[in-house]
Amino acid sequence: MTSRKFLLLALGLLASASLFAVDSALTDRYLSAANEQYSAGNYEKAYSYINTVLGSYKDESMPENATVIAEMIYYAYLVQIKETRDFEAFSLFKERLIAYPFLSSERINRTVKVINTYKAPGVDGNNNPSQHTTLELQLALESVRKEVADSELQKQEAYQNALTQATEATGRNNRIVIFALFILVGLCFIVFLIVILNLLVNLKNQKTQNERFAETLKVVSQMAHLSASPAVGIEALPGLYGTGADMKMIGSGTPSSGLPKPPETEAEKTEMAELARKCREIGLEIDQATGRKNNSKNVAEMVFKLAQEMGIGQYESMLFFSVAMVYDIGFLEVDRTLLHADNLTDAQKFEIRNHVKQGLAQISFVPEKYLPVFADGVLMHHENIDGSGYPEGLSGGRIPLVARLLRVSESFVALISKRSYHEIYDKESAVAELRKKPGLYDSTIIDALERLI
């Protein structure tokens, strides 16, 4: 009889494992299909497939690769909605975003805000205005988070009540109560260790970030004393867009998805050329304010050349060049006396560091279709690959490509330009210096830089 029970139990476990394997394989197929449709530019199909994948996981069990792919597909589909002004799809999209708040990345939230500013008919069939404003979306997300927290709290309270009732009802079985208390103490100790370890890691990251920011402050404090000579080895860039250059789109496999399509009409080409001209003018203003002669021009040219070396098309490279001309536009809102001060208070340090966010308010001259890539460069050019940068602490591939190009180019130009606090580096030594800090820079871009020089 015992053998028969054991056999039935084994068969049940085997059946459960088989069902789990089937479900896992099916989820992987949907994830692969979503990725293929995304690469082919079929964002709506990719969006449908990835929602099936998301529905197969709980929030706490989502694999990292599935989360990254889902965010990329959601953003691409949102850009498509923005271009087609499909407000019915936009309303459904926001409901999905409420269901999966962990997909609310910086660029998705920014694009949602832009679409919410459009005037559009309602999607309820009665031409009533849409009620999903940005504020309501944020409140909904906060409500979801609160419900999750309340649910966890209720579970904890239910556990405590059950433990108390069990203790009162089974007072004669003290060994079970003592065993439960030992388990509870052990769990609390484990939680305490996790909190302490997390605190130590955060303190270490904060210390590293403060040290790197101190280096940035040192550079800023020396801006007024920069040499008048331009950076070594950076040649002049070809003419602006519209002067005969062949502006070609790059392939769908490159990391620049989400950029607007290249200008086709004469009006669009004129708009692009005017944008580049305006960016060059503002770049000169930034260099005058910071005391770094030709810095914007040198960084922009290096970004352009790196993009070309990495196989990125002429159009995207030229767009990145324009972004690089104004990446430090936030310094125009900083008190110039702070840029040249030797000693700063914590509040003054925060003001200088906050130039990345202040810069967002200064790019209103950029046409709407180019705003996302300009915002990425202005806001995120101090993010580091290991997540120790600011303002968002993004890491790896979550940092936009234009921001990673700017991070490398700005540091390289600083090293090969003469500073009062260090001698000029030759190009090879500068690349070697960048490689000493793999947590800061994208190694793929460093490789392209080494080939370029």
Coordinates of C-alpha atoms in Angstrom, one line a residue:
M1 CA 0.0 0.0 0.0
T2 CA 2.9 2.4 0.9
S3 CA 4.6 1.6 -2.4
R4 CA 1.4 2.4 -4.3
K5 CA 1.1 5.8 -2.6
F6 CA 4.7 6.6 -3.3
L7 CA 4.2 5.7 -7.0
L8 CA 1.1 7.9 -7.3
L9 CA 3.0 10.8 -5.7
A10 CA 5.9 10.4 -8.1
L11 CA 3.6 10.3 -11.1
G12 CA 1.9 13.5 -9.9
L13 CA 5.2 15.3 -9.5
L14 CA 6.3 14.2 -13.0
A15 CA 3.1 15.5 -14.5
S16 CA 3.5 18.8 -12.8
A17 CA 7.0 19.1 -14.0
S18 CA 5.9 18.3 -17.5
L19 CA 3.2 21.0 -17.4
F20 CA 5.7 23.5 -16.1
A21 CA 8.1 22.7 -18.9
V22 CA 5.4 23.0 -21.6
D23 CA 4.3 26.4 -20.1
S24 CA 7.9 27.6 -20.0
A25 CA 8.6 26.5 -23.6
L26 CA 5.5 28.3 -24.8
T27 CA 6.4 31.5 -23.0
D28 CA 9.9 31.3 -24.5
R29 CA 8.4 30.9 -28.0
Y30 CA 6.2 34.0 -27.5
L31 CA 9.2 35.9 -26.2
S32 CA 11.2 34.9 -29.3
A33 CA 8.3 35.8 -31.6
A34 CA 8.0 39.2 -30.0
N35 CA 11.8 39.8 -30.5
E36 CA 11.6 38.8 -34.1
Q37 CA 8.6 41.1 -34.8
Y38 CA 10.4 44.0 -33.1
S39 CA 13.5 43.5 -35.2
A40 CA 11.3 43.4 -38.3
G41 CA 9.7 46.7 -37.4
N42 CA 6.2 45.1 -36.7
Y43 CA 5.8 46.8 -33.3
E44 CA 2.1 46.1 -32.9
K45 CA 2.6 42.4 -33.3
A46 CA 5.6 42.5 -31.1
Y47 CA 3.5 44.4 -28.5
S48 CA 0.8 41.7 -28.6
Y49 CA 3.3 38.9 -28.2
I50 CA 5.2 40.5 -25.3
N51 CA 1.9 41.1 -23.5
T52 CA 1.3 37.4 -23.6
V53 CA 4.7 36.8 -22.1
L54 CA 4.1 39.4 -19.4
G55 CA 0.9 37.7 -18.5
S56 CA 2.8 34.5 -17.9
Y57 CA 4.9 35.9 -15.1
K58 CA 4.4 37.6 -11.8
D59 CA 6.2 40.9 -11.3
E60 CA 8.7 39.4 -8.9
S61 CA 9.6 36.5 -11.2
M62 CA 10.1 38.4 -14.5
P63 CA 13.5 37.5 -16.0
E64 CA 15.8 40.5 -16.7
N65 CA 16.0 39.7 -20.5
A66 CA 12.2 39.7 -20.8
T67 CA 11.9 43.0 -18.9
V68 CA 14.5 44.7 -21.2
I69 CA 12.8 43.4 -24.4
A70 CA 9.4 44.4 -23.1
E71 CA 10.6 48.0 -22.4
M72 CA 12.1 48.3 -25.9
I73 CA 8.9 47.0 -27.6
Y74 CA 6.6 49.2 -25.4
Y75 CA 8.7 52.2 -26.3
A76 CA 8.8 51.5 -30.0
Y77 CA 5.0 50.8 -30.1
L78 CA 4.4 54.0 -28.1
V79 CA 6.4 56.0 -30.7
Q80 CA 4.3 54.4 -33.4
I81 CA 1.2 55.5 -31.6
K82 CA 2.5 59.0 -31.3
E83 CA 3.2 59.2 -35.0
T84 CA -0.2 57.8 -36.0
R85 CA -2.1 59.7 -33.3
D86 CA -4.0 56.4 -32.5
F87 CA -5.6 57.6 -29.3
E88 CA -7.7 54.5 -28.9
A89 CA -4.5 52.4 -28.9
F90 CA -2.9 55.0 -26.6
S91 CA -5.7 54.5 -24.0
L92 CA -5.2 50.7 -24.0
F93 CA -1.5 51.2 -23.8
K94 CA -1.8 53.2 -20.7
E95 CA -4.0 50.6 -19.1
R96 CA -1.2 48.0 -19.9
L97 CA 1.3 50.4 -18.3
I98 CA -0.7 50.6 -15.2
A99 CA -0.8 46.7 -15.1
Y100 CA 3.0 46.6 -15.6
P101 CA 4.4 49.7 -13.8
F102 CA 8.0 48.3 -13.8
L103 CA 8.0 49.1 -17.6
S104 CA 7.5 52.8 -16.9
S105 CA 11.0 53.9 -18.0
E106 CA 12.1 57.6 -18.3
R107 CA 11.7 57.7 -22.1
I108 CA 8.3 56.0 -22.0
N109 CA 7.0 58.4 -19.4
R110 CA 8.4 61.3 -21.3
T111 CA 6.6 60.2 -24.5
V112 CA 3.3 59.6 -22.7
K113 CA 3.5 63.2 -21.4
V114 CA 4.0 64.4 -25.0
I115 CA 1.0 62.4 -26.3
N116 CA -1.2 63.6 -23.5
T117 CA -0.7 67.2 -24.6
Y118 CA -2.3 66.5 -28.0
K119 CA -5.9 67.3 -28.5
A120 CA -7.7 64.2 -29.5
P121 CA -11.3 62.8 -29.5
G122 CA -12.2 60.3 -26.8
V123 CA -12.1 56.6 -27.3
D124 CA -15.3 55.8 -25.5
G125 CA -17.5 56.1 -28.6
N126 CA -19.2 59.4 -27.4
N127 CA -16.4 61.8 -28.5
N128 CA -15.7 62.6 -24.8
P129 CA -12.3 63.8 -23.9
S130 CA -9.9 61.1 -22.7
Q131 CA -9.7 61.1 -18.9
H132 CA -6.2 59.4 -18.7
T133 CA -4.1 62.4 -18.0
T134 CA -0.5 62.1 -17.0
L135 CA -1.4 62.9 -13.4
E136 CA -4.1 60.2 -13.4
L137 CA -1.7 57.7 -14.8
Q138 CA 0.8 58.5 -12.0
L139 CA -1.9 58.3 -9.4
A140 CA -3.0 54.9 -10.9
L141 CA 0.5 53.6 -10.7
E142 CA 0.8 54.8 -7.1
S143 CA -2.5 53.2 -6.3
V144 CA -1.2 49.9 -7.7
R145 CA 2.0 50.2 -5.6
K146 CA -0.1 50.9 -2.5
E147 CA -2.4 48.0 -3.2
V148 CA 0.6 45.7 -3.5
A149 CA 2.1 47.1 -0.3
D150 CA -1.3 46.8 1.5
S151 CA -1.6 43.2 0.3
E152 CA 1.8 42.4 1.7
L153 CA 1.0 44.1 5.0
Q154 CA -2.3 42.2 5.2
K155 CA -0.4 38.9 4.6
Q156 CA 2.0 39.8 7.4
E157 CA -0.8 40.7 9.8
A158 CA -2.7 37.5 8.9
Y159 CA 0.4 35.5 9.6
Q160 CA 0.9 37.1 13.0
N161 CA -2.8 36.6 13.9
A162 CA -2.7 33.0 12.8
L163 CA 0.5 32.5 14.8
T164 CA -1.1 34.0 17.9
Q165 CA -4.3 31.9 17.5
A166 CA -2.2 28.8 17.0
T167 CA -0.2 29.5 20.1
E168 CA -3.4 30.0 22.2
A169 CA -5.1 26.9 20.7
T170 CA -2.1 24.6 21.0
G171 CA -0.6 25.7 24.3
R172 CA 0.2 22.1 25.1
N173 CA 2.5 21.7 22.1
N174 CA 5.3 24.1 23.2
R175 CA 7.9 22.5 20.9
I176 CA 6.0 23.6 17.8
V177 CA 5.7 27.2 19.1
I178 CA 9.4 27.3 20.0
F179 CA 10.3 25.9 16.5
A180 CA 8.1 28.6 14.8
L181 CA 9.8 31.3 16.9
F182 CA 13.2 30.0 15.9
I183 CA 12.2 30.2 12.2
L184 CA 10.8 33.7 12.6
V185 CA 14.0 34.9 14.4
G186 CA 16.1 33.3 11.6
L187 CA 14.1 35.1 8.9
C188 CA 14.4 38.4 10.7
F189 CA 18.1 37.9 11.0
I190 CA 18.4 37.1 7.3
V191 CA 16.3 40.2 6.4
F192 CA 18.6 42.3 8.7
L193 CA 21.7 40.9 7.0
I194 CA 20.2 41.8 3.6
V195 CA 19.4 45.3 4.7
I196 CA 22.9 45.8 6.1
L197 CA 24.5 44.5 2.9
N198 CA 22.3 46.6 0.7
L199 CA 23.2 49.7 2.9
L200 CA 26.9 48.9 2.6
V201 CA 26.7 48.6 -1.2
N202 CA 24.7 51.8 -1.5
L203 CA 27.3 53.6 0.6
K204 CA 30.1 52.3 -1.5
N205 CA 28.3 53.4 -4.7
Q206 CA 27.6 56.8 -3.2
K207 CA 31.2 57.2 -2.2
T208 CA 32.3 56.2 -5.7
Q209 CA 29.8 58.6 -7.3
N210 CA 30.9 61.4 -5.0
E211 CA 34.5 60.9 -5.9
R212 CA 33.7 61.0 -9.6
F213 CA 31.5 64.1 -9.1
A214 CA 34.4 65.7 -7.3
E215 CA 36.5 65.1 -10.4
T216 CA 33.8 66.7 -12.5
L217 CA 33.8 69.7 -10.1
K218 CA 37.5 70.0 -10.4
V219 CA 37.2 70.1 -14.2
V220 CA 34.4 72.8 -13.9
S221 CA 36.4 74.8 -11.4
Q222 CA 39.3 74.9 -13.9
M223 CA 37.2 75.9 -16.9
A224 CA 38.3 79.5 -16.8
H225 CA 41.9 78.4 -17.1
L226 CA 41.7 76.1 -20.1
S227 CA 44.2 76.4 -22.9
A228 CA 43.1 78.3 -25.9
S229 CA 44.5 75.6 -28.2
P230 CA 41.9 73.2 -29.7
A231 CA 41.9 69.5 -28.9
V232 CA 44.7 67.5 -30.7
G233 CA 43.9 65.3 -33.6
I234 CA 40.2 66.3 -34.1
E235 CA 39.7 67.4 -37.7
A236 CA 37.0 69.5 -39.1
L237 CA 33.6 67.9 -39.7
P238 CA 32.0 67.9 -43.2
G239 CA 29.4 70.5 -44.0
L240 CA 25.9 70.6 -42.6
Y241 CA 23.1 68.3 -43.8
G242 CA 21.8 69.5 -47.2
T243 CA 25.2 70.2 -48.8
G244 CA 25.4 67.1 -50.9
A245 CA 26.1 64.4 -48.3
D246 CA 24.3 61.1 -48.9
M247 CA 22.0 60.7 -45.9
K248 CA 21.2 57.0 -45.6
M249 CA 19.3 55.1 -43.0
I250 CA 21.0 52.4 -41.0
G251 CA 19.8 48.8 -40.8
S252 CA 17.1 47.7 -38.4
G253 CA 19.6 45.8 -36.3
T254 CA 21.4 48.9 -35.1
P255 CA 20.7 50.4 -31.6
S256 CA 19.1 53.6 -33.0
S257 CA 15.5 52.5 -33.2
G258 CA 13.0 55.1 -32.2
L259 CA 14.7 58.0 -34.1
P260 CA 12.5 59.9 -36.6
K261 CA 12.9 59.0 -40.2
P262 CA 15.3 61.1 -42.3
P263 CA 14.0 64.3 -43.9
E264 CA 12.7 63.8 -47.4
T265 CA 11.1 67.0 -48.5
E266 CA 13.0 70.2 -49.1
A267 CA 11.1 71.8 -46.1
E268 CA 12.3 68.9 -43.8
K269 CA 15.8 69.2 -45.1
T270 CA 15.8 73.0 -44.4
E271 CA 14.4 72.3 -40.9
M272 CA 17.3 69.8 -40.2
A273 CA 19.9 72.3 -41.5
E274 CA 18.5 75.1 -39.4
L275 CA 18.5 72.9 -36.3
A276 CA 22.2 72.0 -36.8
R277 CA 23.0 75.7 -37.3
K278 CA 21.1 76.7 -34.2
C279 CA 22.9 74.0 -32.2
R280 CA 26.3 75.3 -33.3
E281 CA 25.4 78.8 -32.2
I282 CA 24.3 77.6 -28.8
G283 CA 27.4 75.4 -28.5
L284 CA 29.5 78.6 -28.8
E285 CA 27.4 80.2 -26.0
I286 CA 28.0 77.2 -23.7
D287 CA 31.7 77.3 -24.3
Q288 CA 31.8 81.0 -23.5
A289 CA 29.9 80.5 -20.3
T290 CA 32.1 77.6 -19.1
G291 CA 35.4 78.9 -20.4
R292 CA 36.1 75.7 -22.4
K293 CA 37.1 77.0 -25.8
N294 CA 35.9 74.8 -28.7
N295 CA 34.7 72.1 -26.3
S296 CA 31.2 71.6 -27.8
K297 CA 32.6 71.5 -31.3
N298 CA 35.3 69.0 -30.4
V299 CA 33.0 66.7 -28.5
A300 CA 30.4 66.9 -31.3
E301 CA 32.9 66.0 -34.0
M302 CA 34.2 63.1 -31.9
V303 CA 30.6 61.8 -31.4
F304 CA 30.0 62.1 -35.2
K305 CA 33.2 60.2 -36.1
L306 CA 32.6 57.4 -33.5
A307 CA 29.0 57.0 -34.8
Q308 CA 30.4 56.6 -38.4
E309 CA 33.1 54.2 -37.2
M310 CA 30.4 52.0 -35.6
G311 CA 28.5 51.8 -38.9
I312 CA 25.7 54.2 -38.0
G313 CA 24.2 56.1 -41.0
Q314 CA 25.0 59.6 -42.0
Y315 CA 21.6 60.9 -40.9
E316 CA 21.8 59.5 -37.4
S317 CA 25.4 60.6 -37.1
M318 CA 24.5 64.1 -38.0
L319 CA 21.6 64.1 -35.6
F320 CA 23.9 62.9 -32.8
F321 CA 26.4 65.7 -33.8
S322 CA 23.7 68.3 -33.2
V323 CA 22.8 66.8 -29.9
A324 CA 26.4 66.9 -28.8
M325 CA 26.7 70.6 -29.6
V326 CA 24.2 71.4 -26.9
Y327 CA 24.6 68.5 -24.4
D328 CA 25.8 70.9 -21.7
I329 CA 23.1 73.5 -22.3
G330 CA 22.1 73.2 -18.7
F331 CA 25.2 75.2 -17.7
L332 CA 23.6 78.3 -19.2
E333 CA 21.2 78.2 -16.2
V334 CA 23.9 77.9 -13.6
D335 CA 25.4 80.9 -11.9
R336 CA 28.7 81.4 -13.8
T337 CA 30.6 82.3 -10.5
L338 CA 29.9 78.8 -9.4
L339 CA 31.6 77.3 -12.5
H340 CA 34.9 79.0 -11.5
A341 CA 34.7 78.7 -7.7
D342 CA 37.3 76.7 -5.8
N343 CA 35.1 75.8 -2.8
L344 CA 31.4 75.0 -3.0
T345 CA 28.7 74.2 -0.5
D346 CA 26.6 71.1 -0.8
A347 CA 23.7 73.2 -2.2
Q348 CA 26.0 74.7 -4.8
K349 CA 27.4 71.3 -5.8
F350 CA 23.8 70.1 -6.3
E351 CA 23.1 73.1 -8.5
I352 CA 26.0 72.4 -10.8
R353 CA 25.1 68.7 -10.9
N354 CA 21.5 69.5 -11.6
H355 CA 22.5 71.1 -14.9
V356 CA 21.5 67.9 -16.7
K357 CA 17.9 68.4 -15.6
Q358 CA 17.9 72.1 -16.1
G359 CA 19.0 71.5 -19.7
L360 CA 15.7 69.9 -20.5
A361 CA 14.0 73.2 -20.2
Q362 CA 16.4 74.8 -22.6
I363 CA 15.8 72.6 -25.7
S364 CA 12.4 74.0 -26.6
F365 CA 13.9 75.2 -29.9
V366 CA 14.2 71.6 -31.0
P367 CA 11.4 70.3 -33.3
E368 CA 9.1 67.9 -31.6
K369 CA 10.1 64.8 -33.6
Y370 CA 13.7 65.3 -32.5
L371 CA 13.0 66.1 -28.8
P372 CA 13.4 62.5 -27.5
V373 CA 17.0 62.0 -28.7
F374 CA 18.0 65.5 -27.6
A375 CA 16.5 64.9 -24.2
D376 CA 18.4 61.6 -23.9
G377 CA 21.7 63.3 -24.6
V378 CA 21.2 66.4 -22.4
L379 CA 19.8 64.4 -19.4
M380 CA 21.8 61.2 -19.4
H381 CA 25.3 62.0 -20.6
H382 CA 26.6 61.5 -17.0
E383 CA 25.2 58.0 -16.7
N384 CA 27.7 55.2 -16.2
I385 CA 27.7 51.6 -17.5
D386 CA 27.8 50.2 -14.0
G387 CA 24.9 52.3 -12.8
S388 CA 26.9 54.7 -10.6
G389 CA 26.1 57.8 -12.7
Y390 CA 23.4 60.3 -12.4
P391 CA 20.6 61.5 -12.5
E392 CA 18.8 58.1 -12.9
G393 CA 21.5 55.6 -12.2
L394 CA 20.9 53.7 -15.4
S395 CA 23.2 50.9 -16.4
G396 CA 24.3 49.0 -19.5
G397 CA 22.1 49.0 -22.5
R398 CA 19.4 51.0 -20.7
I399 CA 21.5 54.1 -21.3
P400 CA 20.6 55.6 -24.7
L401 CA 23.3 55.2 -27.4
V402 CA 23.7 59.0 -27.8
A403 CA 24.4 59.4 -24.1
R404 CA 27.0 56.6 -24.1
L405 CA 28.7 58.2 -27.1
L406 CA 28.8 61.6 -25.3
R407 CA 30.2 60.0 -22.1
V408 CA 33.2 58.6 -24.0
S409 CA 33.7 61.6 -26.3
E410 CA 33.6 64.2 -23.5
S411 CA 36.2 62.3 -21.4
F412 CA 38.5 61.6 -24.4
V413 CA 38.4 65.3 -25.5
A414 CA 39.2 66.4 -21.9
L415 CA 42.2 64.1 -21.7
I416 CA 43.8 65.2 -25.0
S417 CA 43.1 68.8 -24.3
K418 CA 45.5 70.8 -22.0
R419 CA 44.2 71.4 -18.5
S420 CA 45.9 73.3 -15.7
Y421 CA 45.7 70.3 -13.5
H422 CA 47.2 67.7 -15.9
E423 CA 49.4 67.6 -18.9
I424 CA 48.0 66.8 -22.3
Y425 CA 47.7 63.1 -23.1
D426 CA 48.5 61.6 -26.5
K427 CA 45.6 59.8 -28.1
E428 CA 46.8 56.2 -27.3
S429 CA 47.4 57.1 -23.6
A430 CA 44.0 58.7 -23.4
V431 CA 42.3 55.5 -24.7
A432 CA 44.3 53.5 -22.2
E433 CA 43.2 55.8 -19.4
L434 CA 39.6 55.3 -20.4
R435 CA 40.0 51.5 -20.3
K436 CA 41.1 51.7 -16.7
K437 CA 37.6 52.6 -15.8
P438 CA 35.4 50.0 -17.4
G439 CA 32.5 50.8 -15.1
L440 CA 32.1 54.2 -16.7
Y441 CA 32.3 53.7 -20.4
D442 CA 30.8 51.4 -23.1
S443 CA 33.6 49.1 -24.1
T444 CA 32.2 48.8 -27.7
I445 CA 32.5 52.5 -28.1
I446 CA 36.1 52.5 -26.6
D447 CA 37.0 49.8 -29.2
A448 CA 35.6 52.0 -32.0
L449 CA 37.6 55.0 -30.6
E450 CA 40.8 52.9 -30.6
R451 CA 40.3 52.0 -34.3
L452 CA 39.5 55.6 -35.1
I453 CA 42.7 57.0 -33.8

